[in-house]
Coordinates of N, CA and C in Angstrom, one line a residue:
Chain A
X1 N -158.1 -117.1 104.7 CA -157.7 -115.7 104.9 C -158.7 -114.9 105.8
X2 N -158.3 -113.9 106.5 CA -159.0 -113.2 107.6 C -159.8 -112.1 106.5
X3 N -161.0 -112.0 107.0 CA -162.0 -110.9 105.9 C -163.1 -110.3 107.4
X4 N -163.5 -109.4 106.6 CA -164.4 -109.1 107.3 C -165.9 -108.1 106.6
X5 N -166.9 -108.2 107.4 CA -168.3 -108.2 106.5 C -169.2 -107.6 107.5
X6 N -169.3 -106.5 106.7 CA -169.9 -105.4 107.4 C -171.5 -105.1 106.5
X7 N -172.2 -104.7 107.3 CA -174.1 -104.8 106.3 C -175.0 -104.1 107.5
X8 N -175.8 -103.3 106.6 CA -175.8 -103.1 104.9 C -175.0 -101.6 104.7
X9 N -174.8 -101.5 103.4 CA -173.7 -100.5 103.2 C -174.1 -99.4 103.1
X10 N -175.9 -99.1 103.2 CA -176.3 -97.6 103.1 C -177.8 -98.2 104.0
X11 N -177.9 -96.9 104.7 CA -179.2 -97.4 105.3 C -179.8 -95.9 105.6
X12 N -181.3 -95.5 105.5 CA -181.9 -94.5 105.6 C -182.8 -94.9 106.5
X13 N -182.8 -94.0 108.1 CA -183.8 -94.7 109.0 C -184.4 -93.3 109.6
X14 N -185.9 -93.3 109.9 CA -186.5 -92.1 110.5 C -185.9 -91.6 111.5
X15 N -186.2 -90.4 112.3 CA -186.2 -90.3 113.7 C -186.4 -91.1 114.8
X16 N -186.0 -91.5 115.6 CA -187.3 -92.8 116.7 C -186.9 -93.9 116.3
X17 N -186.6 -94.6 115.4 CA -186.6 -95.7 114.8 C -185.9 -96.7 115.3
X18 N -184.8 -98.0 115.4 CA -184.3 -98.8 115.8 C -183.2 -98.9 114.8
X19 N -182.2 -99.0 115.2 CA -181.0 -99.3 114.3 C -180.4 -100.9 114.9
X20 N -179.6 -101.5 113.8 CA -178.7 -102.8 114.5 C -178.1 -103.2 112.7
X21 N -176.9 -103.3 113.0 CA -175.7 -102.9 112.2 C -174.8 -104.0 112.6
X22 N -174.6 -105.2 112.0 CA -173.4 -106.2 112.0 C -172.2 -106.5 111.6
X23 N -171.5 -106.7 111.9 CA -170.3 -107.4 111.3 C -169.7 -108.1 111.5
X24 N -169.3 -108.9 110.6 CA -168.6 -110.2 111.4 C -167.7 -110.9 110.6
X25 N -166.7 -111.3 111.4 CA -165.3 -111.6 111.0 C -165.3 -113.0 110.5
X26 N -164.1 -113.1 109.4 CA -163.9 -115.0 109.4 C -162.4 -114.8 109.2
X27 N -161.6 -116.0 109.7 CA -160.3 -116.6 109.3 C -159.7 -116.2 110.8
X28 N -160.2 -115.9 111.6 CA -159.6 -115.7 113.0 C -160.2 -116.0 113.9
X29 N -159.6 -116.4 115.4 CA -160.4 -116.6 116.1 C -159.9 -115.2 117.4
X30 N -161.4 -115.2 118.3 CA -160.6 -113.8 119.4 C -160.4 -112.4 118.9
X31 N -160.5 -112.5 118.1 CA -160.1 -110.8 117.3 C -160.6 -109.6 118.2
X32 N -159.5 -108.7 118.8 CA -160.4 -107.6 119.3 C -161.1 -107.1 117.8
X33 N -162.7 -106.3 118.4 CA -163.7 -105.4 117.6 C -163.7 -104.4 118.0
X34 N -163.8 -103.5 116.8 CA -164.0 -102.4 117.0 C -165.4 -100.8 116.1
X35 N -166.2 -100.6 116.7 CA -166.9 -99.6 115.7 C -166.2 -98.1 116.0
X36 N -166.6 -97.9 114.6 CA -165.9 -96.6 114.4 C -166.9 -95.5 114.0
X37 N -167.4 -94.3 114.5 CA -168.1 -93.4 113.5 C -166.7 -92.3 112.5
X38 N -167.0 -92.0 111.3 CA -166.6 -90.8 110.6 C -167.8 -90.0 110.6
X39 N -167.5 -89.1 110.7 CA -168.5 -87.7 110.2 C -167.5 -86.6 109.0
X40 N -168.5 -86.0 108.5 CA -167.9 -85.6 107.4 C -166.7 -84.8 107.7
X41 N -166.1 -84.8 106.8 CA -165.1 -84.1 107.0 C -164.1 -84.0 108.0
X42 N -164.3 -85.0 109.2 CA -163.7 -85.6 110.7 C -163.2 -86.5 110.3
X43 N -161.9 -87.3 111.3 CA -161.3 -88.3 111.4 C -162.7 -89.4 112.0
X44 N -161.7 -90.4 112.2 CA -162.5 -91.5 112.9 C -162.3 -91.4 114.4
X45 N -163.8 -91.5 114.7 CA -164.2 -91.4 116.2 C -164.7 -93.3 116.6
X46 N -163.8 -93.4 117.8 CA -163.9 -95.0 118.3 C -165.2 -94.8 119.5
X47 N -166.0 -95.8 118.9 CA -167.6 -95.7 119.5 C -167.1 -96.6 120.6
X48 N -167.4 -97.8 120.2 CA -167.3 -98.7 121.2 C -165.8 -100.6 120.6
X49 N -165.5 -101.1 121.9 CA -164.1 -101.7 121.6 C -164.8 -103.1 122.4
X50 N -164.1 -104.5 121.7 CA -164.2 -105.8 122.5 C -163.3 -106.2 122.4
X51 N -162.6 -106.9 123.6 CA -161.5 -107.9 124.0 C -161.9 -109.5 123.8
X52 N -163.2 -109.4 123.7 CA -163.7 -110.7 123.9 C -165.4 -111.0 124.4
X53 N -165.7 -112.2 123.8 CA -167.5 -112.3 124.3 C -168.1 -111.7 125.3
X54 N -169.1 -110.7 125.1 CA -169.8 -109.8 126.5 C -168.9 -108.9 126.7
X55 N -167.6 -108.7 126.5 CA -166.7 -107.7 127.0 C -167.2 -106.1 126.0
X56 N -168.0 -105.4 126.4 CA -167.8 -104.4 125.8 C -167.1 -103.0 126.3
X57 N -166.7 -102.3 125.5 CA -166.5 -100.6 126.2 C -166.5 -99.8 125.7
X58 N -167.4 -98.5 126.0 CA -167.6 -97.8 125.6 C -166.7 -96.4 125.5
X59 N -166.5 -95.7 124.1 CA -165.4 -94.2 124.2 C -166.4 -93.2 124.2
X60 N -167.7 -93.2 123.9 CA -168.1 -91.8 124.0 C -169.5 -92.4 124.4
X61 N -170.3 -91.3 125.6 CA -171.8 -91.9 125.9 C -172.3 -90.9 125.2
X62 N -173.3 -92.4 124.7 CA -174.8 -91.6 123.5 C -175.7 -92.7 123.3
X63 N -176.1 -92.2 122.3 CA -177.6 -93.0 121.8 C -177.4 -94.8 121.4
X64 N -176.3 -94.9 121.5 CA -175.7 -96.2 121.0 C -175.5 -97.4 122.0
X65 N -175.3 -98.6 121.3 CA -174.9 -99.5 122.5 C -174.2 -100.7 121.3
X66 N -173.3 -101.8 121.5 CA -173.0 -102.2 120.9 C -172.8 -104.2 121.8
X67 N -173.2 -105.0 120.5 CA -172.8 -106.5 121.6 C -172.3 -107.1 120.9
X68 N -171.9 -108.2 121.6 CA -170.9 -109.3 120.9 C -171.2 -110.4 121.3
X69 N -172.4 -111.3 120.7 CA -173.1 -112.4 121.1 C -172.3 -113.5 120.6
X70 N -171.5 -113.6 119.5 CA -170.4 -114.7 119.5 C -169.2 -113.8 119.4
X71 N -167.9 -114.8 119.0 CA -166.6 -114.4 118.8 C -166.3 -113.6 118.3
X72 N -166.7 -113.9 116.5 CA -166.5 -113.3 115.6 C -168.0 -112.3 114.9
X73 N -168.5 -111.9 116.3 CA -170.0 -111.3 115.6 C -170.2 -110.0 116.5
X74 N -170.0 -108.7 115.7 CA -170.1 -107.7 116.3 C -171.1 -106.6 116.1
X75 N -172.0 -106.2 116.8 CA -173.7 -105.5 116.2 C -173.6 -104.0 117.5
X76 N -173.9 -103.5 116.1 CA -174.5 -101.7 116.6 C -175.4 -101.2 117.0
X77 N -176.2 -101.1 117.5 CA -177.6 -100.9 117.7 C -178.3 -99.6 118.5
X78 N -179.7 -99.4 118.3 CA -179.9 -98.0 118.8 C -181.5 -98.4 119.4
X79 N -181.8 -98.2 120.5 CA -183.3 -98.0 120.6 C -184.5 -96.7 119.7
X80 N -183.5 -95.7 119.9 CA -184.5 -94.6 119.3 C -183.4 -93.8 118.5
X81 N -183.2 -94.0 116.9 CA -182.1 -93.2 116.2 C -182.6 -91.1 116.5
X82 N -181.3 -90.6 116.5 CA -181.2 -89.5 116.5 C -180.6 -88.9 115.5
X83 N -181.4 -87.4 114.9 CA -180.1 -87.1 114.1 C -179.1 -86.6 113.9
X84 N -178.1 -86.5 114.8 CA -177.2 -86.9 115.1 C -176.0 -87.7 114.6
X85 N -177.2 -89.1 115.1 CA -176.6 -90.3 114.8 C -175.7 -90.8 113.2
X86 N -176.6 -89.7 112.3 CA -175.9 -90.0 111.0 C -174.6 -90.1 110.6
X87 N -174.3 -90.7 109.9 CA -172.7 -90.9 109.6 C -172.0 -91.9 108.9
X88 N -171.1 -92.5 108.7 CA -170.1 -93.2 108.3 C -169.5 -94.4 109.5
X89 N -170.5 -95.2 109.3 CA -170.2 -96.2 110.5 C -168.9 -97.1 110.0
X90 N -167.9 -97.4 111.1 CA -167.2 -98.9 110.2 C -166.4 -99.4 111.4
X91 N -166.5 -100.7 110.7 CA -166.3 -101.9 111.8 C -165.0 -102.5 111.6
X92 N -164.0 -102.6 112.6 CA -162.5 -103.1 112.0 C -162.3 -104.5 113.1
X93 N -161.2 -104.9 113.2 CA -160.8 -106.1 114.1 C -159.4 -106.1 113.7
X94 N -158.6 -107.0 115.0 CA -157.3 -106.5 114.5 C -157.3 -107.8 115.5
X95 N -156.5 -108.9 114.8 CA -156.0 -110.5 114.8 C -154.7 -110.5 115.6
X96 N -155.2 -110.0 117.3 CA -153.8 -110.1 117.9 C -153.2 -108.7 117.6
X97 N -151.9 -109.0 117.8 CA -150.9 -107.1 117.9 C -150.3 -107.3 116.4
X98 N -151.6 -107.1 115.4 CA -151.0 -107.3 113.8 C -151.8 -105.8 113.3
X99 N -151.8 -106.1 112.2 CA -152.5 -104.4 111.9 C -153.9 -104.8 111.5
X100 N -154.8 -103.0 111.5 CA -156.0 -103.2 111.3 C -157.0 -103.4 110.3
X101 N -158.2 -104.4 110.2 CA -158.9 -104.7 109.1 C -160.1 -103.9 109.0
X102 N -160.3 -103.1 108.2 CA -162.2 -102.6 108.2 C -162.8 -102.8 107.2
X103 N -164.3 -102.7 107.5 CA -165.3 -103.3 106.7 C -165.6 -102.2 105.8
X104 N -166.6 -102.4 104.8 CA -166.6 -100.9 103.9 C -167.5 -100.4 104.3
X105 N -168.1 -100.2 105.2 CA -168.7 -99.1 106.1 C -170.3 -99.4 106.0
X106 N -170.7 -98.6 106.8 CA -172.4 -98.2 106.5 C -172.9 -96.8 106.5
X107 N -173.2 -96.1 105.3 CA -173.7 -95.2 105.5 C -174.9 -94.8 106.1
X108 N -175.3 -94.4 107.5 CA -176.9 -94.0 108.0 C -177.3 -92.9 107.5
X109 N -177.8 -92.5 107.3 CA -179.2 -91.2 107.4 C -179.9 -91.0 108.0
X110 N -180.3 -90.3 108.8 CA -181.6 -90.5 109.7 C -182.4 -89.1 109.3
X111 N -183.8 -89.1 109.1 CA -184.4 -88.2 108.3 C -185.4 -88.0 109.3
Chain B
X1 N -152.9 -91.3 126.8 CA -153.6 -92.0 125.8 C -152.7 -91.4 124.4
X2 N -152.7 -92.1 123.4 CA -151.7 -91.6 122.0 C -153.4 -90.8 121.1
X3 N -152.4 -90.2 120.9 CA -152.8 -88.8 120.1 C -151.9 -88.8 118.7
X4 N -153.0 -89.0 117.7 CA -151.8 -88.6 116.3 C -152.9 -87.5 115.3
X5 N -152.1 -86.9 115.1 CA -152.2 -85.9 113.6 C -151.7 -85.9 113.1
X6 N -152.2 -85.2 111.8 CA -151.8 -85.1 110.2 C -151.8 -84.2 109.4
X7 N -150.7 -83.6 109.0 CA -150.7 -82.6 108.3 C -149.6 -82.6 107.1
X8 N -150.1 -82.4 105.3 CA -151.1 -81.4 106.1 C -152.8 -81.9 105.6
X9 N -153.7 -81.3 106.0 CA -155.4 -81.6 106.0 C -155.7 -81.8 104.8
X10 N -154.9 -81.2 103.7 CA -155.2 -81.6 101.6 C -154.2 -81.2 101.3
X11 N -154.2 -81.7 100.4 CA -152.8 -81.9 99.3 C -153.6 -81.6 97.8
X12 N -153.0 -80.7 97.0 CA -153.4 -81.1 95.5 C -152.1 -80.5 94.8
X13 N -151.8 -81.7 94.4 CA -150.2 -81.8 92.9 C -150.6 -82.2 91.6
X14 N -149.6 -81.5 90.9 CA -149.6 -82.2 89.7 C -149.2 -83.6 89.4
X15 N -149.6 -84.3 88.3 CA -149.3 -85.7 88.1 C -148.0 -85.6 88.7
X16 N -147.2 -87.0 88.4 CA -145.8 -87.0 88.2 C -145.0 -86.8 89.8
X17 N -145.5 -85.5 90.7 CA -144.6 -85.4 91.8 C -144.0 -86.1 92.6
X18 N -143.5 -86.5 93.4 CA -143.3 -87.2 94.5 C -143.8 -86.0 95.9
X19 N -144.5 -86.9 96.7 CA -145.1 -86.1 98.0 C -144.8 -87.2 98.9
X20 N -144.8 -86.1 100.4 CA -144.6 -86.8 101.4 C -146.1 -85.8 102.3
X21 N -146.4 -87.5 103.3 CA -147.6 -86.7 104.1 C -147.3 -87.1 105.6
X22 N -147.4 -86.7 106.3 CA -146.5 -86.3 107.5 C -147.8 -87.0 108.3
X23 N -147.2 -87.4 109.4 CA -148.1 -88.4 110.8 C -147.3 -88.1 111.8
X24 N -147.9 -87.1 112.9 CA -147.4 -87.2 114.2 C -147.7 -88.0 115.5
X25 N -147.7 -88.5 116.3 CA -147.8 -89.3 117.3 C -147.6 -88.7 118.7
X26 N -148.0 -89.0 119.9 CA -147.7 -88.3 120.9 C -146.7 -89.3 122.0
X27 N -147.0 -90.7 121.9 CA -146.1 -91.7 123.2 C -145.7 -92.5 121.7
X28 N -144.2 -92.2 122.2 CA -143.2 -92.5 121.7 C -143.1 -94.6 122.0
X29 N -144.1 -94.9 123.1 CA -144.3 -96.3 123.5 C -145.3 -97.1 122.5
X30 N -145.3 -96.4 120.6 CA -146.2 -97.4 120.1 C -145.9 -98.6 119.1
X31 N -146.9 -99.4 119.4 CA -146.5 -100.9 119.0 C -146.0 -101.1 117.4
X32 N -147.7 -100.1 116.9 CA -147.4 -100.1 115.7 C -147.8 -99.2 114.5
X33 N -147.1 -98.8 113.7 CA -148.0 -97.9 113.1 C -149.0 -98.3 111.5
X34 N -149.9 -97.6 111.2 CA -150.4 -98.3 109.9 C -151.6 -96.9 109.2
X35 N -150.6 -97.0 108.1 CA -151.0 -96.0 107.1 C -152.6 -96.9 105.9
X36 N -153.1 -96.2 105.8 CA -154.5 -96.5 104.9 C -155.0 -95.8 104.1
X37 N -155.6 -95.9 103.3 CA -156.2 -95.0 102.0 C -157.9 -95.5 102.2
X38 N -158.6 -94.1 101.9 CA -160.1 -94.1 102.1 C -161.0 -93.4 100.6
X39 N -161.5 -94.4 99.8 CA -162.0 -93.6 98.7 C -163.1 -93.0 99.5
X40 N -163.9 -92.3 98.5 CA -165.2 -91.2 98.9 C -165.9 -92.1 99.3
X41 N -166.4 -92.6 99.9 CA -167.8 -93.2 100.9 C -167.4 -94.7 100.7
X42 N -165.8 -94.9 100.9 CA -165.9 -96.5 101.2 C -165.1 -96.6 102.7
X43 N -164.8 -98.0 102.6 CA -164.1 -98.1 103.9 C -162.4 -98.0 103.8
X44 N -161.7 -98.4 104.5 CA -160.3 -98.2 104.8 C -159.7 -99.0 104.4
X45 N -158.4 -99.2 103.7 CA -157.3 -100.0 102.4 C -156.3 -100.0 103.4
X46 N -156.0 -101.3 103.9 CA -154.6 -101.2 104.6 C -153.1 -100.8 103.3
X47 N -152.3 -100.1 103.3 CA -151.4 -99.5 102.6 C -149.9 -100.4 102.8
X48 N -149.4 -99.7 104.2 CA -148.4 -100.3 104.9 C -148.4 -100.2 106.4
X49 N -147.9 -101.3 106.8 CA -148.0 -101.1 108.7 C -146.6 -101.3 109.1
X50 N -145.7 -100.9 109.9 CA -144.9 -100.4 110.7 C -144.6 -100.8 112.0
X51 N -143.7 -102.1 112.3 CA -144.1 -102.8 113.7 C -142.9 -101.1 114.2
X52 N -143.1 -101.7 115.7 CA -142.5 -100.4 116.2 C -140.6 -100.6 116.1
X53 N -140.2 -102.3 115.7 CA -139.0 -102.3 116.0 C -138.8 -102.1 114.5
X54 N -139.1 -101.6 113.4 CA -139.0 -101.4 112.1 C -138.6 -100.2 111.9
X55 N -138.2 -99.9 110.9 CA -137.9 -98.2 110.4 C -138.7 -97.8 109.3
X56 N -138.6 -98.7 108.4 CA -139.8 -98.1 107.0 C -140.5 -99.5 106.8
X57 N -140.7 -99.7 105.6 CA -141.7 -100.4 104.8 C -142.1 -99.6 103.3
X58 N -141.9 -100.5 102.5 CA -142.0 -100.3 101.0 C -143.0 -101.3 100.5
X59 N -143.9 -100.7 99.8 CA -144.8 -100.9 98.8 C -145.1 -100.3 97.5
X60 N -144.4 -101.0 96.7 CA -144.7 -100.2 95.1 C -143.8 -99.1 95.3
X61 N -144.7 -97.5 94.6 CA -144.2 -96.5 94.6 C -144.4 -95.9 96.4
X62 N -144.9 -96.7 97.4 CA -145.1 -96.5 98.7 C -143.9 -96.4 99.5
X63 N -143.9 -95.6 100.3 CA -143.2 -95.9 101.7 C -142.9 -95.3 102.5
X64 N -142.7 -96.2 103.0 CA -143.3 -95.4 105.0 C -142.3 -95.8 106.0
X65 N -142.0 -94.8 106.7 CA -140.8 -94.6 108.0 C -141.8 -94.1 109.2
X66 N -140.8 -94.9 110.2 CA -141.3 -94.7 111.6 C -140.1 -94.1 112.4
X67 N -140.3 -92.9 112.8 CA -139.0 -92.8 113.9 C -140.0 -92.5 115.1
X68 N -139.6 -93.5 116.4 CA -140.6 -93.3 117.6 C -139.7 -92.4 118.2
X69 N -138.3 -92.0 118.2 CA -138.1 -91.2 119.3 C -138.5 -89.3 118.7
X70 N -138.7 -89.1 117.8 CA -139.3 -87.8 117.2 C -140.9 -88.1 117.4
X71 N -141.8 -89.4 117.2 CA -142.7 -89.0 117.2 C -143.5 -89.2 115.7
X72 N -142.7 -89.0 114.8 CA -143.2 -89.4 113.4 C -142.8 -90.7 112.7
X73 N -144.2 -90.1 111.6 CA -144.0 -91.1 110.2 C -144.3 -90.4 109.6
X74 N -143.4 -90.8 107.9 CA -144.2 -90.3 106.9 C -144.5 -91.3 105.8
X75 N -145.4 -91.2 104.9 CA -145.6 -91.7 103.7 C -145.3 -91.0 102.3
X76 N -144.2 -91.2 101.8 CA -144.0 -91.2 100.6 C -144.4 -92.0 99.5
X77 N -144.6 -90.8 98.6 CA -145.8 -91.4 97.3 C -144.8 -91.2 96.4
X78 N -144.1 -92.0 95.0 CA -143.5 -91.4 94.4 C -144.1 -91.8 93.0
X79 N -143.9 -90.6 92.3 CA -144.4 -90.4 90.8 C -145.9 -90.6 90.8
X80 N -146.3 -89.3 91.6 CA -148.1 -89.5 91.9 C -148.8 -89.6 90.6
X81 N -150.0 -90.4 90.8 CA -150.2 -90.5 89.6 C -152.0 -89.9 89.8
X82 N -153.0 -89.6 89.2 CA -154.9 -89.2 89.2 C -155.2 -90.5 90.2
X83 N -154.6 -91.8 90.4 CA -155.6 -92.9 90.6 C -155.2 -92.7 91.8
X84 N -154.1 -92.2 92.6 CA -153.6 -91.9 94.1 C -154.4 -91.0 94.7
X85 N -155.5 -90.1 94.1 CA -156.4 -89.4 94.7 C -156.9 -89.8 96.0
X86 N -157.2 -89.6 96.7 CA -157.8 -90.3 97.8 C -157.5 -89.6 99.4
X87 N -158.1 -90.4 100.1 CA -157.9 -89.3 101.7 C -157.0 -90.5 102.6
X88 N -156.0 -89.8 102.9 CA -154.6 -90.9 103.4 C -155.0 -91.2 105.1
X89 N -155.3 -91.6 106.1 CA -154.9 -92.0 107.3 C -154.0 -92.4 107.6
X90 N -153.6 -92.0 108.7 CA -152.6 -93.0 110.2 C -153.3 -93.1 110.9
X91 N -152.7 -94.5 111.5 CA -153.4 -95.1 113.0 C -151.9 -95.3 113.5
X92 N -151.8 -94.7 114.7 CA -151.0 -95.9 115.5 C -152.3 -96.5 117.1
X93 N -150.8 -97.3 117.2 CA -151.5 -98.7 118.0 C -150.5 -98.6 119.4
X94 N -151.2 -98.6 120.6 CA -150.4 -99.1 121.6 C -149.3 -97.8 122.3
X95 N -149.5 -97.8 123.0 CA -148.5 -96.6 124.1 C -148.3 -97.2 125.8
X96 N -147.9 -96.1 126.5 CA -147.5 -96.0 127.5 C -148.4 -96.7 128.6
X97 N -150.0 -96.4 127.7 CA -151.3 -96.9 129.0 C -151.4 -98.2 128.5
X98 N -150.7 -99.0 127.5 CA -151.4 -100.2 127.6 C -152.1 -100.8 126.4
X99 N -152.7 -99.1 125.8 CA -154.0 -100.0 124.9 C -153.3 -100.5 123.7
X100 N -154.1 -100.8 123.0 CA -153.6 -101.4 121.6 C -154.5 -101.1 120.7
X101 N -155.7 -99.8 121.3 CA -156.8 -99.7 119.6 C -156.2 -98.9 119.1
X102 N -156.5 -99.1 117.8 CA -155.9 -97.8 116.8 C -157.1 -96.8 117.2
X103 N -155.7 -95.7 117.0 CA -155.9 -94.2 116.9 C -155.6 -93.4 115.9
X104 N -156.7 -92.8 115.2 CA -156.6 -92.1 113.8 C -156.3 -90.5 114.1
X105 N -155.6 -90.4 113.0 CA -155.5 -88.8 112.9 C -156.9 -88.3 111.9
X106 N -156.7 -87.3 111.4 CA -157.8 -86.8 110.9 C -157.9 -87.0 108.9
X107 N -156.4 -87.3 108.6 CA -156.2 -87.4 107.4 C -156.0 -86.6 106.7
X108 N -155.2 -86.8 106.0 CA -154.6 -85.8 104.2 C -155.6 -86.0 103.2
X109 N -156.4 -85.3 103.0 CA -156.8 -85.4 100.9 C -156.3 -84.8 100.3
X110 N -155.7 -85.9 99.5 CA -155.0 -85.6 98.4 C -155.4 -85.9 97.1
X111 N -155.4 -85.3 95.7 CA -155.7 -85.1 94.9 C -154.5 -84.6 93.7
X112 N -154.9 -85.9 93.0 CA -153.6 -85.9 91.9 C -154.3 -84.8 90.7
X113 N -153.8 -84.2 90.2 CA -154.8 -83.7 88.8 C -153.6 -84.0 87.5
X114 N -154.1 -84.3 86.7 CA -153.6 -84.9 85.3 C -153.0 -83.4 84.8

């Protein structure tokens, strides 16, 4: 069965600090990826999207960058967190033109 | 690019009702639609999804219609019960330009009270 696995599910990181946020799929192969921020009380905002290995793109420029070193392996990452940056991270994929799977999120903080 | 909202922004009923929560869409060219449920600080419950050559979909006390030439969907809940609490999304998928990421509206909270 297709699942997906998203970590860690709360994370509290200073100012300055380095962030990197994974997730990674099983039961599919090729899956577009996708990260998502929520912020409170907002819908979901689409950070960044992949078609495929190294393929990334970006919907909004910021403090973020996102890669996809295998297939099924998709990482969030930040050189210097902002705060900002806090929020409701979550990672989906969607197996072909079928509907969408997401992970149960990560909550950041940045203090 | 597809554009959807949702209204309305909260919902609170008594047990028992039947409710409908409304999903608008902007390109009438989408693939597919798909309704989800979000508890307080978790991730997203696929509910029911909606290819575009479909009209509803039924789940349980769920269900969901698609008309693409208006633009809408709705999700009907019937005989809401406290455990239906929760914050409803739509995504649709796919339009006019091509893409195929979902696109969320902002979501219903809804709240059953006993």
């Amino acid at each position: 069965s297709q699942t997906i696995h998203q970590w860690p599910a709360t994370l509290v990181q200073p100012v300055g600090s380095p962030l990197s946020l994974e997730c990674t799929v099983e039961g599919t192969s090729n899956p577009n990826l996708y990260w998502y921020r929520q912020a409170a009380g907002r819908g979901l905002q689409l950070l960044f999207y992949s078609v495929g290995i190294g393929q990334i793109s970006s919907e909004v420029p910021q403090n973020l960058s996102a890669s996809r070193p295998q297939d099924r392996q998709f990482i969030l990452s930040s050189k210097k967190l902002l705060l900002s940056d806090s929020g409701f991270y979550l990672c989906a994929f969607t197996p072909e033109a079928t509907e969408a799977f997401f992970g149960q999120g990560t909550r950041l903080t940045v203090v | 690019k597809q554009e959807v909202t949702q209204i309305p922004a909260a919902l609170s009923v008594p047990e028992g009702e039947n409710l409908v929560l409304n999903c608008s869409f902007t390109d009438s060219a989408i693939y597919n639609l798909q309704w989800f449920r979000q508890d307080p600080g978790k991730g997203l419950t696929s509910l029911l999804l909606i290819q575009s050559s479909q009209r509803e979909q039924t789940s349980g006390r769920l269900n969901a219609s698609l008309d693409k030439s208006s633009g809408r969907s709705t999700l009907y809940i019937a005989a809401s019960q406290p455990g239906d609490s929760a914050t409803y999304l739509c995504a649709g998928r796919g339009g006019s330009g091509g893409s195929y990421i979902p696109t969320f509206g902002r979501g219903t909270s809804l709240i059953v009270h006993p």
